[in-house]
CSV table of N, CA and C in Angstrom, one decimal:
chain,number,residue,atom,x,y,z
A,1,ASP,N,92.7,104.7,71.7
A,1,ASP,CA,94.1,105.1,71.9
A,1,ASP,C,94.1,106.6,72.4
A,2,GLY,N,93.1,107.4,72.0
A,2,GLY,CA,93.1,108.8,72.5
A,2,GLY,C,94.0,109.8,71.8
A,3,VAL,N,94.6,109.4,70.7
A,3,VAL,CA,95.5,110.2,69.9
A,3,VAL,C,94.6,111.2,69.0
A,4,VAL,N,94.9,112.5,69.1
A,4,VAL,CA,94.3,113.4,68.2
A,4,VAL,C,95.3,114.0,67.3
A,5,ILE,N,95.0,113.9,66.0
A,5,ILE,CA,95.9,114.4,65.0
A,5,ILE,C,95.6,115.9,64.8
A,6,MET,N,96.6,116.7,64.9
A,6,MET,CA,96.5,118.1,64.8
A,6,MET,C,96.6,118.5,63.3
A,7,THR,N,95.4,118.8,62.7
A,7,THR,CA,95.4,119.2,61.3
A,7,THR,C,95.5,120.7,61.2
A,8,PRO,N,95.8,121.2,60.0
A,8,PRO,CA,95.9,122.7,59.9
A,8,PRO,C,94.5,123.3,60.2
A,9,TYR,N,93.4,122.7,59.8
A,9,TYR,CA,92.1,123.2,60.1
A,9,TYR,C,91.9,123.3,61.6
A,10,LEU,N,92.2,122.2,62.3
A,10,LEU,CA,92.0,122.2,63.8
A,10,LEU,C,92.9,123.3,64.4
A,11,LEU,N,94.1,123.4,63.9
A,11,LEU,CA,95.0,124.4,64.5
A,11,LEU,C,94.5,125.8,64.3
A,12,ASP,N,94.0,126.1,63.1
A,12,ASP,CA,93.4,127.4,62.8
A,12,ASP,C,92.2,127.7,63.7
A,13,ASP,N,91.3,126.7,63.9
A,13,ASP,CA,90.2,126.9,64.7
A,13,ASP,C,90.6,127.1,66.2
A,14,MET,N,91.6,126.3,66.6
A,14,MET,CA,92.1,126.5,68.0
A,14,MET,C,92.7,127.9,68.2
A,15,ASN,N,93.5,128.3,67.3
A,15,ASN,CA,94.1,129.7,67.4
A,15,ASN,C,93.0,130.8,67.4
A,16,ALA,N,92.0,130.6,66.6
A,16,ALA,CA,90.9,131.6,66.6
A,16,ALA,C,90.2,131.7,67.9
A,17,ILE,N,89.9,130.5,68.5
A,17,ILE,CA,89.2,130.5,69.8
A,17,ILE,C,90.1,131.1,70.9
A,18,PHE,N,91.4,130.8,70.8
A,18,PHE,CA,92.4,131.3,71.7
A,18,PHE,C,92.4,132.8,71.7
A,19,ASP,N,92.3,133.4,70.4
A,19,ASP,CA,92.2,134.8,70.2
A,19,ASP,C,90.9,135.4,70.4
A,20,LEU,N,89.9,134.6,70.9
A,20,LEU,CA,88.5,135.1,71.1
A,20,LEU,C,87.8,135.4,69.8
A,21,ARG,N,88.2,134.9,68.7
A,21,ARG,CA,87.6,135.1,67.4
A,21,ARG,C,86.8,133.8,67.0
A,22,VAL,N,85.8,134.0,66.2
A,22,VAL,CA,85.0,132.9,65.7
A,22,VAL,C,85.7,132.2,64.6
A,23,PRO,N,85.9,130.9,64.7
A,23,PRO,CA,86.6,130.2,63.6
A,23,PRO,C,85.9,130.3,62.3
A,24,ARG,N,86.6,130.6,61.2
A,24,ARG,CA,86.0,130.8,59.9
A,24,ARG,C,85.1,129.5,59.5
A,25,ARG,N,85.6,128.4,59.9
A,25,ARG,CA,84.8,127.2,59.5
A,25,ARG,C,83.5,127.1,60.2
A,26,TRP,N,83.2,127.9,61.2
A,26,TRP,CA,81.9,127.9,61.9
A,26,TRP,C,81.0,128.9,61.1
A,27,THR,N,81.5,129.8,60.3
A,27,THR,CA,80.7,130.8,59.7
A,27,THR,C,80.6,130.7,58.2
A,28,HIS,N,81.5,129.9,57.6
A,28,HIS,CA,81.6,129.8,56.1
A,28,HIS,C,81.8,128.3,55.7
A,29,ASP,N,81.2,128.0,54.6
A,29,ASP,CA,81.4,126.6,54.1
A,29,ASP,C,82.7,126.6,53.3
A,30,PRO,N,83.1,125.4,52.8
A,30,PRO,CA,84.3,125.3,52.1
A,30,PRO,C,84.4,126.2,50.8
A,31,SER,N,83.3,126.5,50.2
A,31,SER,CA,83.3,127.4,49.0
A,31,SER,C,83.5,128.8,49.4
A,32,GLY,N,83.3,129.2,50.7
A,32,GLY,CA,83.5,130.6,51.1
A,32,GLY,C,82.1,131.2,51.4
A,33,ALA,N,81.0,130.5,51.1
A,33,ALA,CA,79.7,131.1,51.3
A,33,ALA,C,79.4,131.2,52.8
A,34,GLU,N,78.8,132.3,53.2
A,34,GLU,CA,78.4,132.5,54.6
A,34,GLU,C,77.3,131.6,55.0
A,35,ILE,N,77.5,130.8,56.1
A,35,ILE,CA,76.4,129.8,56.5
A,35,ILE,C,76.0,130.1,57.9
A,36,SER,N,76.5,131.2,58.5
A,36,SER,CA,76.2,131.5,59.9
A,36,SER,C,76.2,133.0,60.1
A,37,TRP,N,75.7,133.5,61.2
A,37,TRP,CA,75.8,134.9,61.5
A,37,TRP,C,77.2,135.3,61.9
A,38,LEU,N,77.6,136.5,61.7
A,38,LEU,CA,78.9,137.0,62.0
A,38,LEU,C,78.9,137.7,63.3
A,39,SER,N,79.9,137.5,64.1
A,39,SER,CA,80.0,138.2,65.4
A,39,SER,C,81.4,138.6,65.6
A,40,PRO,N,81.7,139.7,66.4
A,40,PRO,CA,83.0,140.1,66.6
A,40,PRO,C,83.9,139.2,67.5
A,41,SER,N,83.2,138.4,68.3
A,41,SER,CA,83.9,137.6,69.2
A,41,SER,C,83.2,136.2,69.3
A,42,VAL,N,84.0,135.2,69.8
A,42,VAL,CA,83.4,133.9,69.9
A,42,VAL,C,82.4,133.9,71.1
A,43,GLY,N,82.6,134.7,72.1
A,43,GLY,CA,81.6,134.8,73.1
A,43,GLY,C,80.2,135.3,72.7
A,44,LYS,N,80.2,136.3,71.8
A,44,LYS,CA,79.0,136.9,71.3
A,44,LYS,C,78.4,135.9,70.3
A,45,TRP,N,79.2,135.2,69.6
A,45,TRP,CA,78.7,134.2,68.6
A,45,TRP,C,78.0,133.1,69.4
A,46,PHE,N,78.6,132.6,70.5
A,46,PHE,CA,78.1,131.5,71.2
A,46,PHE,C,76.8,131.9,72.0
A,47,THR,N,76.8,133.2,72.5
A,47,THR,CA,75.5,133.7,73.1
A,47,THR,C,74.4,133.7,72.1
A,48,GLY,N,74.7,134.1,70.8
A,48,GLY,CA,73.7,134.1,69.8
A,48,GLY,C,73.2,132.7,69.5
A,49,LEU,N,74.1,131.8,69.5
A,49,LEU,CA,73.7,130.3,69.3
A,49,LEU,C,72.8,129.9,70.4
A,50,LEU,N,73.1,130.2,71.6
A,50,LEU,CA,72.2,129.8,72.7
A,50,LEU,C,70.8,130.5,72.6
A,51,GLN,N,70.8,131.7,72.2
A,51,GLN,CA,69.5,132.4,72.1
A,51,GLN,C,68.7,131.8,70.9
A,52,ARG,N,69.4,131.4,69.9
A,52,ARG,CA,68.6,130.8,68.7
A,52,ARG,C,68.1,129.4,69.2
A,53,VAL,N,68.9,128.7,69.9
A,53,VAL,CA,68.4,127.4,70.4
A,53,VAL,C,67.2,127.6,71.3
A,54,GLU,N,67.3,128.5,72.2
A,54,GLU,CA,66.2,128.8,73.1
A,54,GLU,C,64.9,129.2,72.3
A,55,GLN,N,65.0,130.0,71.3
A,55,GLN,CA,63.8,130.4,70.6
A,55,GLN,C,63.2,129.2,69.8
A,56,LEU,N,64.0,128.4,69.2
A,56,LEU,CA,63.5,127.3,68.5
A,56,LEU,C,63.0,126.2,69.4
A,57,THR,N,63.6,126.0,70.5
A,57,THR,CA,63.1,125.0,71.5
A,57,THR,C,61.7,125.5,72.1
A,58,GLU,N,61.6,126.7,72.4
A,58,GLU,CA,60.3,127.2,72.9
A,58,GLU,C,59.2,127.0,71.8
A,59,TRP,N,59.5,127.3,70.6
A,59,TRP,CA,58.6,127.1,69.5
A,59,TRP,C,58.2,125.6,69.3
A,60,LEU,N,59.2,124.8,69.4
A,60,LEU,CA,58.9,123.3,69.2
A,60,LEU,C,58.1,122.8,70.4
A,61,ASN,N,58.3,123.3,71.6
A,61,ASN,CA,57.5,122.9,72.8
A,61,ASN,C,56.0,123.3,72.7
A,62,MET,N,55.7,124.3,71.8
A,62,MET,CA,54.3,124.7,71.7
A,62,MET,C,53.5,123.6,71.0
A,63,GLY,N,54.1,122.7,70.3
A,63,GLY,CA,53.3,121.7,69.6
A,63,GLY,C,53.1,122.1,68.2
A,64,ALA,N,52.3,121.2,67.5
A,64,ALA,CA,52.1,121.4,66.0
A,64,ALA,C,51.3,122.6,65.7
A,65,THR,N,50.4,123.0,66.6
A,65,THR,CA,49.4,124.1,66.3
A,65,THR,C,49.9,125.4,67.0
A,66,GLY,N,50.8,125.3,67.9
A,66,GLY,CA,51.2,126.5,68.6
A,66,GLY,C,52.1,127.4,67.8
A,67,ARG,N,51.9,128.7,68.0
A,67,ARG,CA,52.7,129.7,67.3
A,67,ARG,C,53.1,130.8,68.3
A,68,PRO,N,54.3,131.3,68.2
A,68,PRO,CA,54.7,132.4,69.1
A,68,PRO,C,54.0,133.7,68.6
A,69,LYS,N,53.7,134.5,69.6
A,69,LYS,CA,53.1,135.8,69.3
A,69,LYS,C,54.1,136.8,68.7
A,70,THR,N,55.3,136.6,69.2
A,70,THR,CA,56.5,137.4,68.7
A,70,THR,C,57.6,136.4,68.5
A,71,TYR,N,58.6,136.9,67.7
A,71,TYR,CA,59.8,136.1,67.4
A,71,TYR,C,60.9,137.0,67.0
A,72,TRP,N,62.1,136.5,67.2
A,72,TRP,CA,63.3,137.2,66.9
A,72,TRP,C,63.7,136.9,65.5
A,73,LEU,N,63.4,137.7,64.5
A,73,LEU,CA,63.6,137.4,63.1
A,73,LEU,C,65.1,137.1,62.8
A,74,ASN,N,66.0,137.9,63.4
A,74,ASN,CA,67.4,137.6,63.1
A,74,ASN,C,67.9,136.3,63.7
A,75,GLY,N,67.1,135.7,64.6
A,75,GLY,CA,67.4,134.5,65.3
A,75,GLY,C,67.3,133.3,64.4
A,76,PHE,N,66.6,133.4,63.3
A,76,PHE,CA,66.4,132.3,62.4
A,76,PHE,C,67.7,132.2,61.5
A,77,LEU,N,68.1,131.0,61.3
A,77,LEU,CA,69.3,130.8,60.5
A,77,LEU,C,69.1,131.3,59.0
A,78,ASN,N,67.9,131.2,58.6
A,78,ASN,CA,67.6,131.7,57.2
A,78,ASN,C,66.4,132.6,57.3
A,79,SER,N,66.6,133.8,57.6
A,79,SER,CA,65.4,134.8,57.9
A,79,SER,C,64.6,135.0,56.6
A,80,GLN,N,65.3,135.1,55.5
A,80,GLN,CA,64.5,135.3,54.2
A,80,GLN,C,63.7,134.0,53.9
A,81,GLY,N,64.2,132.9,54.2
A,81,GLY,CA,63.4,131.6,54.0
A,81,GLY,C,62.1,131.6,54.9
A,82,PHE,N,62.3,132.1,56.1
A,82,PHE,CA,61.2,132.2,57.1
A,82,PHE,C,60.1,133.1,56.6
A,83,LEU,N,60.5,134.3,56.1
A,83,LEU,CA,59.6,135.3,55.6
A,83,LEU,C,58.8,134.7,54.3
A,84,THR,N,59.6,134.0,53.5
A,84,THR,CA,58.9,133.4,52.3
A,84,THR,C,57.9,132.4,52.7
A,85,ALA,N,58.3,131.6,53.7
A,85,ALA,CA,57.3,130.5,54.2
A,85,ALA,C,56.1,131.2,54.8
A,86,MET,N,56.2,132.3,55.4
A,86,MET,CA,55.0,133.0,56.0
A,86,MET,C,54.1,133.4,54.8
A,87,ARG,N,54.7,134.0,53.8
A,87,ARG,CA,53.9,134.4,52.6
A,87,ARG,C,53.2,133.3,52.0
A,88,GLN,N,53.9,132.1,51.9
A,88,GLN,CA,53.4,130.9,51.2
A,88,GLN,C,52.2,130.4,52.1
A,89,GLU,N,52.3,130.5,53.4
A,89,GLU,CA,51.2,130.0,54.2
A,89,GLU,C,50.0,130.9,54.1
A,90,VAL,N,50.2,132.2,54.1
A,90,VAL,CA,49.0,133.1,53.9
A,90,VAL,C,48.4,132.8,52.5
A,91,THR,N,49.2,132.7,51.5
A,91,THR,CA,48.7,132.4,50.1
A,91,THR,C,47.8,131.1,50.1
A,92,ARG,N,48.3,130.1,50.8
A,92,ARG,CA,47.6,128.8,50.8
A,92,ARG,C,46.3,129.0,51.6
A,93,GLN,N,46.3,129.8,52.7
A,93,GLN,CA,45.1,130.0,53.4
A,93,GLN,C,44.0,130.7,52.6
A,94,ARG,N,44.5,131.5,51.7
A,94,ARG,CA,43.5,132.3,50.8
A,94,ARG,C,43.4,131.8,49.4
A,95,LYS,N,43.6,130.5,49.3
A,95,LYS,CA,43.6,129.8,48.0
A,95,LYS,C,42.3,130.0,47.3
A,96,ALA,N,41.2,129.9,48.0
A,96,ALA,CA,39.8,130.1,47.4
A,96,ALA,C,39.7,131.5,46.9
A,97,GLU,N,40.4,132.5,47.4
A,97,GLU,CA,40.3,133.9,47.0
A,97,GLU,C,41.3,134.2,45.9
A,98,LYS,N,42.1,133.2,45.6
A,98,LYS,CA,43.1,133.3,44.5
A,98,LYS,C,44.2,134.4,44.8
A,99,TRP,N,44.7,134.4,46.0
A,99,TRP,CA,45.7,135.3,46.3
A,99,TRP,C,47.0,134.9,45.7
A,100,ALA,N,47.8,135.8,45.1
A,100,ALA,CA,49.1,135.4,44.5
A,100,ALA,C,50.2,135.7,45.5
A,101,LEU,N,51.2,134.8,45.5
A,101,LEU,CA,52.3,135.0,46.5
A,101,LEU,C,53.0,136.3,46.3
A,102,ASP,N,53.1,136.8,45.1
A,102,ASP,CA,53.8,138.1,44.9
A,102,ASP,C,53.0,139.3,45.4
A,103,ASP,N,51.7,139.1,45.6
A,103,ASP,CA,50.9,140.2,46.1
A,103,ASP,C,50.8,140.3,47.6
A,104,VAL,N,51.3,139.3,48.3
A,104,VAL,CA,51.3,139.3,49.8
A,104,VAL,C,52.4,140.2,50.3
A,105,VAL,N,52.0,141.1,51.1
A,105,VAL,CA,53.0,142.0,51.7
A,105,VAL,C,53.0,142.0,53.2
A,106,PHE,N,54.0,142.3,53.8
A,106,PHE,CA,54.1,142.4,55.3
A,106,PHE,C,53.7,143.7,55.8
A,107,HIS,N,53.1,143.8,56.9
A,107,HIS,CA,52.7,145.0,57.6
A,107,HIS,C,53.3,144.9,59.0
A,108,THR,N,54.1,145.9,59.4
A,108,THR,CA,54.7,145.9,60.7
A,108,THR,C,54.1,147.1,61.5
A,109,GLU,N,53.7,146.8,62.7
A,109,GLU,CA,53.2,147.8,63.6
A,109,GLU,C,54.0,147.8,64.8
A,110,VAL,N,54.7,148.9,65.1
A,110,VAL,CA,55.5,149.0,66.3
A,110,VAL,C,54.6,149.5,67.4
A,111,ARG,N,54.5,148.7,68.5
A,111,ARG,CA,53.6,149.1,69.6
A,111,ARG,C,54.5,149.3,70.9
A,112,PRO,N,54.0,150.0,71.8
A,112,PRO,CA,54.7,150.2,73.1
A,112,PRO,C,54.8,148.9,73.8
A,113,TYR,N,55.9,148.7,74.5
A,113,TYR,CA,56.2,147.5,75.2
A,113,TYR,C,55.4,147.4,76.5
């Protein structure tokens, strides 16, 4: 039939996009918890979405054993989860040496581009 029922949620989202704002339902779940990155405009939010998709697609195209040499940490939807997973992987690789997860630390070296 093609009839679309205009709900208050849909109207709020439409008004936000019209005002170039990111709809709240895109960034927060019903409880109010933040589930997305925050951006000042819908354009910047959408650009961030495209960049995240590009990063994840490139990684997936590397196959099961491929790993990027560099990555955009903020591009992960759950950066803290990614960092924890890295520590867990290192701990598993050093299982014979009995490395503890809490003892694994990150070292960052800034190098010229």
